[in-house]
Short mmCIF file of C-alpha atoms in Angstrom, two decimals:
data_model
loop_
_atom_site.label_atom_id
_atom_site.label_comp_id
_atom_site.label_asym_id
_atom_site.label_seq_id
_atom_site.Cartn_x
_atom_site.Cartn_y
_atom_site.Cartn_z
CA MET U 1 58.87 94.87 109.53
CA ASN U 2 61.41 96.27 107.09
CA ILE U 3 60.39 99.66 106.26
CA GLU U 4 61.62 99.31 102.76
CA ASN U 5 59.40 96.54 102.07
CA LEU U 6 56.44 99.00 102.26
CA TYR U 7 54.57 100.39 98.96
CA PRO U 8 56.12 102.44 97.41
CA GLU U 9 59.40 100.63 98.07
CA LYS U 10 61.78 103.32 96.75
CA VAL U 11 60.17 106.32 98.47
CA PHE U 12 60.17 104.64 101.63
CA HIS U 13 63.85 103.50 101.23
CA TYR U 14 64.55 106.98 101.00
CA PHE U 15 62.56 108.27 104.04
CA ASN U 16 64.53 105.61 106.01
CA GLU U 17 67.78 106.82 104.84
CA ILE U 18 67.03 110.44 105.74
CA SER U 19 65.71 109.50 108.94
CA LYS U 20 69.00 108.47 109.86
CA ILE U 21 70.40 111.93 109.25
CA PRO U 22 70.03 114.77 111.97
CA ARG U 23 68.34 117.50 110.32
CA GLY U 24 66.54 119.62 112.82
CA SER U 25 65.83 123.26 111.94
CA LYS U 26 69.04 125.38 111.55
CA LYS U 27 70.76 122.11 111.88
CA GLU U 28 70.74 120.83 108.37
CA LYS U 29 74.47 120.71 107.14
CA MET U 30 74.33 117.11 106.92
CA ILE U 31 71.23 116.40 105.24
CA SER U 32 71.91 119.37 102.82
CA ASP U 33 75.23 117.65 102.10
CA TRP U 34 74.09 114.26 101.48
CA LEU U 35 71.31 115.56 99.24
CA PHE U 36 74.04 117.16 97.31
CA GLU U 37 76.20 114.17 96.93
CA PHE U 38 72.76 112.05 95.86
CA ALA U 39 72.62 114.52 92.78
CA LYS U 40 76.40 114.44 92.09
CA LYS U 41 76.30 110.61 92.25
CA ARG U 42 73.60 110.24 89.64
CA LYS U 43 75.09 113.25 87.30
CA LEU U 44 71.94 115.68 87.93
CA GLU U 45 72.67 119.27 88.18
CA VAL U 46 72.59 120.50 91.47
CA ILE U 47 73.24 123.90 93.53
CA GLN U 48 73.67 123.98 97.34
CA ASP U 49 73.34 127.54 98.20
CA ASN U 50 74.93 129.36 101.50
CA ALA U 51 71.35 128.93 103.16
CA LEU U 52 71.80 125.14 102.74
CA ASN U 53 68.93 125.07 100.32
CA ILE U 54 69.34 122.09 97.63
CA LEU U 55 68.31 122.70 93.81
CA ILE U 56 68.22 119.53 91.92
CA LYS U 57 67.34 119.67 87.93
CA LYS U 58 66.39 116.52 85.82
CA LYS U 59 65.82 116.81 82.08
CA ALA U 60 62.57 116.13 80.65
CA THR U 61 61.86 112.69 79.27
CA PHE U 62 61.11 112.04 75.58
CA GLY U 63 57.88 113.79 74.54
CA TYR U 64 57.58 116.22 77.39
CA GLU U 65 60.28 118.62 76.31
CA LYS U 66 58.23 121.10 74.71
CA TYR U 67 56.34 121.91 78.29
CA SER U 68 57.46 124.14 80.90
CA PRO U 69 59.58 122.86 83.61
CA LEU U 70 57.49 121.52 86.94
CA ILE U 71 59.00 122.81 90.33
CA ILE U 72 58.68 120.18 92.85
CA GLN U 73 59.06 121.56 96.73
CA GLY U 74 59.56 120.57 99.90
CA HIS U 75 61.52 121.41 103.22
CA MET U 76 64.16 119.14 104.48
CA ASP U 77 64.36 120.18 108.40
CA MET U 78 61.83 118.44 110.79
CA VAL U 79 60.87 119.76 114.39
CA TRP U 80 62.89 118.03 117.19
CA GLU U 81 60.03 116.85 120.25
CA LYS U 82 60.33 114.00 122.39
CA ASN U 83 58.52 112.52 125.52
CA LYS U 84 60.34 113.74 128.66
CA GLU U 85 60.76 110.12 129.60
CA THR U 86 62.48 109.46 125.92
CA LYS U 87 65.99 109.10 126.12
CA PHE U 88 67.17 110.46 122.50
CA ASN U 89 69.82 112.60 121.38
CA PHE U 90 68.62 114.28 117.98
CA GLU U 91 71.83 115.66 117.00
CA LYS U 92 73.74 112.40 117.17
CA GLU U 93 70.77 109.66 116.66
CA GLY U 94 68.40 108.41 113.68
CA ILE U 95 64.88 108.44 114.21
CA LYS U 96 63.49 105.33 115.45
CA LEU U 97 61.08 104.23 112.84
CA PHE U 98 58.39 101.14 113.22
CA VAL U 99 55.04 100.11 111.77
CA GLU U 100 51.72 99.99 113.82
CA ASP U 101 48.29 99.57 112.73
CA GLY U 102 48.64 100.70 108.94
CA PHE U 103 51.10 103.80 110.25
CA LEU U 104 54.52 104.60 110.35
CA LYS U 105 55.63 105.94 113.57
CA ALA U 106 58.81 106.98 115.76
CA ASP U 107 59.78 105.67 119.15
CA GLY U 108 58.85 108.61 121.49
CA THR U 109 59.86 111.11 119.02
CA THR U 110 58.94 113.41 116.03
CA LEU U 111 58.47 111.24 113.00
CA GLY U 112 59.84 113.91 110.68
CA ALA U 113 56.83 112.87 108.03
CA ASP U 114 56.62 116.66 107.93
CA ASN U 115 58.27 117.16 105.36
CA GLY U 116 60.74 114.17 105.04
CA ILE U 117 58.06 112.51 102.97
CA ALA U 118 58.30 115.34 100.37
CA VAL U 119 62.21 114.83 100.21
CA ALA U 120 61.53 110.75 99.99
CA TYR U 121 58.85 111.53 96.98
CA ALA U 122 61.29 113.95 95.37
CA LEU U 123 64.41 111.35 95.33
CA ALA U 124 62.54 108.48 94.36
CA ILE U 125 61.42 110.49 91.00
CA LEU U 126 64.95 111.72 90.76
CA ASP U 127 66.34 108.26 90.93
CA SER U 128 63.79 106.47 88.62
CA ASP U 129 64.62 106.08 84.80
CA ASN U 130 61.00 104.95 83.83
CA ILE U 131 58.79 107.74 85.04
CA LYS U 132 57.29 110.14 82.54
CA HIS U 133 57.88 113.73 83.32
CA PRO U 134 58.54 117.39 82.12
CA ALA U 135 61.84 119.01 83.18
CA LEU U 136 61.85 118.80 87.13
CA GLU U 137 63.55 121.56 89.33
CA VAL U 138 63.38 120.09 92.81
CA ILE U 139 63.90 122.45 95.32
CA ILE U 140 64.30 121.29 99.14
CA THR U 141 64.48 124.38 101.38
CA SER U 142 66.25 124.48 104.69
CA ASP U 143 64.59 125.81 107.91
CA GLU U 144 60.92 125.98 107.03
CA GLU U 145 59.91 125.06 110.74
CA ASP U 146 61.99 127.70 112.46
CA GLY U 147 61.54 130.90 110.62
CA MET U 148 61.55 130.23 107.00
CA SER U 149 64.94 131.40 106.59
CA GLY U 150 65.80 129.00 103.81
CA VAL U 151 63.07 129.89 101.27
CA ASN U 152 63.50 133.86 102.36
CA ASN U 153 67.36 133.58 101.15
CA LEU U 154 66.57 131.71 97.97
CA ASP U 155 67.97 133.00 94.53
CA TYR U 156 64.81 132.62 92.52
CA GLU U 157 66.40 133.54 89.30
CA ILE U 158 67.71 129.96 89.13
CA PHE U 159 63.97 128.70 88.32
CA LYS U 160 62.74 128.43 84.82
CA GLY U 161 59.28 126.95 86.04
CA LYS U 162 56.31 128.93 86.41
CA THR U 163 54.28 125.83 87.93
CA LEU U 164 54.99 124.64 91.62
CA ILE U 165 53.55 121.43 93.29
CA ASN U 166 54.51 121.86 97.09
CA LEU U 167 54.45 118.41 99.05
CA ASP U 168 53.95 119.64 102.41
CA THR U 169 50.02 119.18 103.22
CA GLU U 170 48.89 116.25 105.13
CA GLU U 171 45.56 115.18 103.88
CA TYR U 172 45.23 112.73 100.82
CA GLY U 173 42.75 113.70 98.16
CA GLN U 174 43.15 117.57 99.11
CA VAL U 175 44.46 120.01 96.91
CA TYR U 176 45.50 123.07 98.92
CA VAL U 177 45.16 126.26 97.03
CA SER U 178 45.58 129.11 99.80
CA SER U 179 47.59 129.37 103.24
CA ALA U 180 47.95 131.40 106.18
CA GLY U 181 50.74 134.38 106.47
CA GLY U 182 52.66 134.64 109.80
CA ALA U 183 55.30 136.03 111.93
CA ARG U 184 57.04 135.23 115.45
CA THR U 185 56.93 137.45 118.22
CA SER U 186 59.68 137.35 120.98
CA ILE U 187 58.88 139.25 124.01
CA GLN U 188 61.37 139.51 127.11
CA PHE U 189 60.63 140.47 130.60
CA ILE U 190 63.60 141.67 132.61
CA PHE U 191 63.03 141.74 136.35
CA GLU U 192 65.44 142.00 139.44
CA SER U 193 65.41 139.03 141.72
CA LYS U 194 64.93 138.90 145.58
CA LYS U 195 65.63 136.42 148.36
CA LEU U 196 62.86 134.06 148.97
CA GLU U 197 61.51 134.57 152.53
CA THR U 198 60.59 130.97 153.62
CA GLN U 199 59.44 131.97 156.94
CA LYS U 200 56.24 133.62 155.35
CA ASN U 201 56.19 131.85 152.06
CA SER U 202 55.48 128.15 150.92
CA LEU U 203 57.19 127.12 147.48
CA VAL U 204 55.12 125.14 145.58
CA SER U 205 55.30 123.63 141.90
CA ILE U 206 52.21 123.92 139.86
CA GLU U 207 52.22 121.92 136.79
CA VAL U 208 49.81 121.26 133.60
CA LYS U 209 50.53 118.25 131.62
CA GLY U 210 48.55 115.25 129.94
CA LEU U 211 47.62 117.40 127.04
CA SER U 212 47.74 116.12 123.31
CA GLY U 213 50.15 119.10 121.98
CA GLY U 214 49.65 119.77 117.86
CA HIS U 215 50.33 121.85 114.97
CA SER U 216 49.95 125.34 115.83
CA GLY U 217 48.33 125.99 112.49
CA ALA U 218 46.84 123.13 111.08
CA GLU U 219 45.34 121.85 114.51
CA ILE U 220 44.27 125.16 115.79
CA HIS U 221 40.87 124.60 115.46
CA LEU U 222 40.67 121.37 117.43
CA ILE U 223 40.95 123.38 120.45
CA LEU U 224 43.56 121.42 122.00
CA GLY U 225 44.88 122.62 125.46
CA ASN U 226 47.67 125.14 125.54
CA SER U 227 49.58 124.17 128.59
CA ASN U 228 51.25 127.78 128.69
CA LYS U 229 48.05 129.62 128.51
CA ILE U 230 46.26 127.21 131.06
CA LEU U 231 48.96 127.46 133.52
CA SER U 232 49.21 131.24 133.61
CA GLU U 233 45.38 131.49 133.65
CA THR U 234 45.68 129.26 136.98
CA LEU U 235 48.27 131.23 138.40
CA TYR U 236 46.52 134.68 137.37
CA HIS U 237 43.40 133.19 139.35
CA LEU U 238 45.49 132.29 142.32
CA SER U 239 47.02 135.58 142.46
CA LYS U 240 43.37 137.17 142.94
CA LYS U 241 43.51 135.60 146.55
CA TYR U 242 47.30 135.00 147.45
CA ASN U 243 50.08 137.09 147.19
CA MET U 244 52.62 135.21 145.01
CA SER U 245 56.08 135.35 143.94
CA LEU U 246 57.17 133.43 140.82
CA SER U 247 60.62 131.38 140.92
CA TYR U 248 60.57 129.64 137.70
CA ILE U 249 58.06 128.66 134.78
CA ASP U 250 58.65 126.94 131.63
CA GLY U 251 56.63 125.43 128.81
CA GLY U 252 56.68 124.54 125.30
CA GLU U 253 59.91 124.09 123.00
CA LYS U 254 58.83 125.21 119.58
CA VAL U 255 56.49 128.10 118.95
CA ASN U 256 54.99 126.33 115.93
CA ALA U 257 53.52 123.54 118.21
CA ILE U 258 50.72 123.90 120.86
CA PRO U 259 52.73 123.15 124.09
CA ARG U 260 51.85 120.15 125.88
CA GLU U 261 53.23 120.56 129.24
CA ALA U 262 54.26 123.62 131.32
CA ILE U 263 55.27 124.19 135.02
CA SER U 264 56.09 126.64 137.46
CA TYR U 265 57.48 126.99 140.82
CA VAL U 266 55.71 129.90 142.84
CA ALA U 267 56.39 131.21 146.56
CA VAL U 268 53.25 131.73 148.18
CA ASP U 269 51.86 133.55 151.04
CA LEU U 270 49.09 131.33 152.30
CA ASN U 271 48.12 134.07 154.69
CA GLY U 272 46.44 131.30 157.15
CA ASP U 273 45.30 128.96 154.80
CA ASN U 274 46.81 125.33 154.51
CA PHE U 275 48.45 123.79 151.38
CA GLN U 276 45.42 121.63 151.14
CA GLU U 277 43.20 124.88 150.78
CA PHE U 278 45.33 126.30 148.30
CA LYS U 279 45.71 123.09 146.26
CA LYS U 280 41.84 122.69 146.09
CA LEU U 281 41.45 126.42 144.57
CA ALA U 282 44.18 125.87 142.10
CA GLU U 283 42.16 122.77 141.05
CA LEU U 284 39.00 124.36 140.70
CA ALA U 285 40.60 127.22 138.83
CA PHE U 286 41.98 124.67 136.35
CA THR U 287 38.63 123.16 136.08
CA ASN U 288 37.03 126.23 135.30
CA ILE U 289 39.65 127.31 132.71
CA LEU U 290 39.28 123.97 130.71
CA LYS U 291 35.44 124.49 130.53
CA ASP U 292 36.07 128.34 129.60
CA PHE U 293 38.08 127.44 126.91
CA LYS U 294 36.37 124.57 125.85
CA VAL U 295 39.51 122.32 125.82
CA SER U 296 38.93 119.36 123.95
CA ASP U 297 41.92 117.18 125.30
CA LYS U 298 40.78 113.78 126.92
CA ASN U 299 43.69 113.98 129.91
CA PRO U 300 44.33 117.14 131.00
CA VAL U 301 46.39 117.12 134.44
CA LEU U 302 47.21 119.54 137.12
CA ALA U 303 49.79 118.67 139.50
CA VAL U 304 50.18 120.79 142.60
CA LYS U 305 52.62 120.05 145.20
CA GLU U 306 54.94 121.56 148.12
CA LEU U 307 58.59 121.55 147.22
CA THR U 308 61.40 119.98 148.97
CA GLU U 309 64.15 121.54 151.23
CA LYS U 310 66.32 120.36 148.12
CA ASP U 311 64.25 122.47 145.84
CA LEU U 312 64.17 125.36 148.03
CA GLU U 313 67.96 125.20 147.91
CA GLU U 314 67.99 125.47 144.13
CA ASN U 315 65.20 128.38 143.84
CA LYS U 316 66.20 130.87 146.51
CA GLU U 317 65.46 133.57 144.32
CA VAL U 318 62.33 134.74 143.32
CA ILE U 319 60.56 137.79 141.30
CA ASP U 320 58.86 140.66 143.42
CA TYR U 321 55.01 140.19 144.18
CA ASN U 322 54.25 143.31 142.26
CA ASP U 323 56.47 141.90 139.01
CA THR U 324 54.98 138.56 139.20
CA LEU U 325 51.37 140.15 139.04
CA ASN U 326 52.54 142.31 136.13
CA LEU U 327 53.82 139.16 134.32
CA LEU U 328 50.65 137.16 135.11
CA THR U 329 48.40 139.88 133.97
CA PHE U 330 50.08 140.16 130.59
CA LEU U 331 49.81 136.26 129.83
CA HIS U 332 46.01 136.60 130.71
CA LYS U 333 45.85 139.26 128.35
CA PHE U 334 47.83 137.83 125.66
CA PRO U 335 45.59 136.04 122.96
CA ASN U 336 45.86 132.72 122.15
CA GLY U 337 44.14 130.05 119.71
CA VAL U 338 41.37 130.85 117.21
CA LEU U 339 40.48 134.38 117.26
CA LYS U 340 38.45 134.63 113.73
CA MET U 341 36.99 132.00 111.32
CA SER U 342 37.15 132.88 107.63
CA GLU U 343 34.04 134.63 106.09
CA ASN U 344 34.55 133.34 102.71
CA ILE U 345 35.69 129.56 103.22
CA GLU U 346 33.59 127.55 105.61
CA GLY U 347 35.53 125.87 108.23
CA LEU U 348 38.80 127.79 107.53
CA VAL U 349 40.52 129.51 110.47
CA GLU U 350 41.27 133.18 109.31
CA THR U 351 43.40 134.31 112.29
CA SER U 352 44.86 132.75 115.13
CA ILE U 353 47.88 132.89 117.57
CA ASN U 354 49.63 130.50 119.65
CA LEU U 355 51.28 131.14 122.79
CA GLY U 356 54.00 128.70 122.08
CA VAL U 357 57.22 129.14 124.35
CA ILE U 358 57.79 130.30 127.88
CA LYS U 359 61.35 130.23 129.39
CA THR U 360 63.07 131.49 132.58
CA ILE U 361 66.51 132.61 132.69
CA ARG U 362 68.32 133.40 135.77
CA GLU U 363 71.64 135.30 135.50
CA SER U 364 73.63 138.07 137.58
CA GLY U 365 70.43 139.07 139.85
CA THR U 366 67.92 138.96 137.29
CA PHE U 367 65.31 137.08 135.58
CA GLN U 368 64.48 137.11 132.11
CA ILE U 369 61.24 135.45 131.17
CA LYS U 370 61.11 134.91 127.33
CA ILE U 371 57.74 134.55 125.65
CA GLN U 372 57.24 133.42 122.10
CA GLY U 373 53.83 133.60 120.04
CA LEU U 374 53.11 132.56 116.62
CA PRO U 375 50.17 134.83 115.01
CA ARG U 376 48.92 133.43 111.81
CA SER U 377 46.29 135.09 109.41
CA SER U 378 44.97 134.59 105.99
CA VAL U 379 44.19 138.27 105.47
CA ASN U 380 47.31 140.35 105.84
CA SER U 381 45.64 143.34 107.39
CA SER U 382 44.20 141.28 109.92
CA LEU U 383 47.89 139.93 110.49
CA LYS U 384 48.98 143.29 110.76
CA ASN U 385 46.36 144.30 113.33
CA LEU U 386 47.08 141.33 115.70
CA LEU U 387 50.81 142.33 115.98
CA ASN U 388 50.00 145.83 116.57
CA GLU U 389 47.50 144.69 119.30
CA ILE U 390 50.65 142.44 120.97
CA THR U 391 52.99 145.48 120.40
CA ASP U 392 50.66 147.67 122.63
CA LEU U 393 50.24 144.94 125.08
CA THR U 394 54.02 144.46 125.44
CA ARG U 395 54.50 148.15 125.80
CA ASN U 396 51.94 148.39 128.60
CA HIS U 397 53.46 145.83 130.59
CA GLU U 398 56.99 147.40 130.22
CA ALA U 399 58.51 144.53 128.16
CA ASN U 400 60.94 144.25 124.63
CA MET U 401 59.43 142.63 121.52
CA LYS U 402 60.96 141.74 118.69
CA ILE U 403 58.80 140.78 115.48
CA ASP U 404 60.57 138.44 112.62
CA SER U 405 60.29 135.73 110.53
CA SER U 406 57.25 137.20 108.91
CA TYR U 407 56.07 135.53 105.59
CA PRO U 408 53.06 136.37 103.39
CA SER U 409 49.74 134.63 102.87
CA TRP U 410 49.27 132.63 99.81
CA GLU U 411 46.21 133.73 98.13
CA TYR U 412 43.85 131.71 96.08
CA ARG U 413 44.22 131.76 92.56
CA GLU U 414 41.14 131.32 90.06
CA ASP U 415 42.92 130.57 86.80
CA SER U 416 45.11 127.55 87.93
CA LYS U 417 46.29 125.04 85.16
CA ILE U 418 47.95 122.52 87.64
CA ARG U 419 45.09 122.67 90.14
CA ASP U 420 42.75 121.83 87.20
CA LEU U 421 45.34 118.98 86.12
CA ILE U 422 45.58 117.50 89.64
CA VAL U 423 41.77 117.22 90.05
CA GLU U 424 41.78 115.41 86.37
CA SER U 425 44.37 113.13 87.47
CA PHE U 426 43.08 112.43 90.83
CA GLU U 427 39.43 111.71 89.34
CA LYS U 428 40.94 109.39 86.73
CA ILE U 429 42.88 107.19 88.91
CA THR U 430 40.46 107.17 91.75
CA GLY U 431 36.91 108.12 90.07
CA LYS U 432 36.20 110.95 92.91
CA LYS U 433 36.46 114.29 92.99
CA ALA U 434 39.49 115.83 94.91
CA LYS U 435 38.66 118.77 97.44
CA ILE U 436 39.92 122.03 96.75
CA LYS U 437 41.03 123.51 100.43
CA ALA U 438 42.82 126.10 102.14
CA ILE U 439 45.07 125.58 105.05
CA HIS U 440 45.81 127.72 107.95
CA ALA U 441 49.18 126.49 108.52
CA GLY U 442 52.06 128.78 106.97
CA LEU U 443 53.59 127.12 103.83
CA GLU U 444 56.17 128.35 101.70
CA CYS U 445 53.99 128.51 98.86
CA GLY U 446 53.13 132.35 99.31
CA ILE U 447 56.75 133.16 99.22
CA PHE U 448 57.50 131.27 96.17
CA ALA U 449 54.43 132.99 94.46
CA ASP U 450 55.59 136.41 95.70
CA ASN U 451 59.38 136.37 94.16
CA ILE U 452 58.41 134.35 90.94
CA GLU U 453 55.89 136.18 88.67
CA ASN U 454 52.54 134.55 87.60
CA LEU U 455 53.53 131.35 89.34
CA ASP U 456 50.92 128.58 89.54
CA VAL U 457 51.09 126.70 92.79
CA VAL U 458 49.00 123.76 94.68
CA SER U 459 50.01 121.72 97.57
CA ILE U 460 49.21 117.92 97.90
CA GLY U 461 50.54 115.37 100.35
CA PRO U 462 49.53 111.90 102.33
CA ASN U 463 47.70 111.61 105.74
CA ILE U 464 49.90 112.66 108.52
CA TYR U 465 48.35 113.14 112.08
CA GLY U 466 50.17 114.68 115.35
CA ALA U 467 52.94 116.77 113.20
CA HIS U 468 55.30 118.30 115.64
CA THR U 469 54.36 115.69 118.64
CA PRO U 470 56.14 112.40 119.66
CA GLU U 471 52.53 111.17 118.29
CA GLU U 472 53.21 112.04 114.76
CA ARG U 473 52.21 108.89 112.63
CA MET U 474 51.77 108.77 108.79
CA GLU U 475 49.35 106.35 107.05
CA ILE U 476 51.13 104.07 104.91
CA LYS U 477 48.26 103.62 102.37
CA SER U 478 47.89 107.13 101.76
CA VAL U 479 51.56 107.22 100.89
CA GLY U 480 51.09 104.80 98.31
CA GLU U 481 48.04 106.70 96.78
CA THR U 482 49.90 110.14 96.74
CA TRP U 483 52.71 108.33 94.90
CA ASP U 484 50.24 107.10 92.47
CA LEU U 485 48.74 110.50 92.02
CA LEU U 486 51.93 112.06 91.82
CA LEU U 487 52.92 109.62 88.83
CA LYS U 488 50.02 110.03 87.11
CA ILE U 489 50.32 114.35 87.41
CA LEU U 490 53.65 113.92 85.70
CA GLU U 491 52.27 111.45 83.09
CA ASP U 492 49.43 114.11 82.15
CA TYR U 493 51.55 117.09 82.45
CA ASN U 494 50.74 119.30 79.51
CA ILE U 495 51.65 122.81 80.65
CA GLU U 496 53.36 125.17 78.30
#
């Protein structure tokens, strides 16, 4: 099926166009330049700043000149994730789109609907001459997914509007009015390496796979399995019986995605046991961990196998037993998942953390183990307390930690004219009441609200599932419904 024949045609046309352009976080130069040229060709006022953010302004249509400008906002970057068996070069290839069962999907990779659909909506509005609207300030930010450096380096003096619609939420019919704040923790262990003693140790691989993965904010409440946490817990339990020295551990690619796969190579002193006994204990630990964590994934897999002579050649260096135990104990104590539910909003996660990435780097006689986490909270004091807890834990285990890319929570506003307008517009076209919601994901709304005095903000979007994973899919019907709602909002807009 031709993607551009879907309704609304212009929206899907532009989604198709931007999907041809590599636009990973911190790699947005091509898409930013393309957006700049889009505006120039249509003689629209446009600004491209040093952070590659793009602001495009369009004058009000007749009858709307007296109203305050409306800011429409989304981000241009996407998460680059693919299945292991998928051969794909994100930096050189466009996303391969296809339609299946009413959804737009990608072939073995992330789709980029988060947040390419916001860009497509904005371009379709800017490229139309028959849509009624107030003066528009369309801001497409860079690097939302990997630190929010775009919005954090934005010059807020360029805006005249005091009303903002963010298009980065993923449930049609929901009007989001609050989101969590967060930060990123980068922890580094440095260990001296030692030679693997093959005469007394067996080298085994232990791998966790078959997990669903998902968005570490919006889907953290689903209790999806975290491969890094499950693997490290399995290793920790095995260390109670066996002396083990770690040779390699790796899991996750993006700190804001719940990791789906993780693998380790471990030198094990079986101490008289055979490999099958070791494997049986590993599988028992794995099963119990899934039960303890109440993991909801349908197909978790633990693969335990002895490594070959070739593998031994590539893994002659290991971490000392005591250093391995120190690392595994740290990972055991490291919090993960939902830590507290909101006392004010039913069903809302207040505080959580995702153990997103573990990487091993071997160089010049040392092992560097790098661990990245993403804590979030809708209560800033709770976020601060969680960061202090992780800092203390890191110090106690003699590692180094850096906190960066912090952003504030977006707090609920009782007197919101744009929220009320959207609720009324939604009811006019559907006959139904829109739901007012908060989200545990980190949106840029809080940063905008911190920098533009008395800013009135809401967030809406179509139905998107599995964001940040190769299973990402966008419901086509809801794209059209959200488009119709956007047009109605613009038509009804009367905020002065």
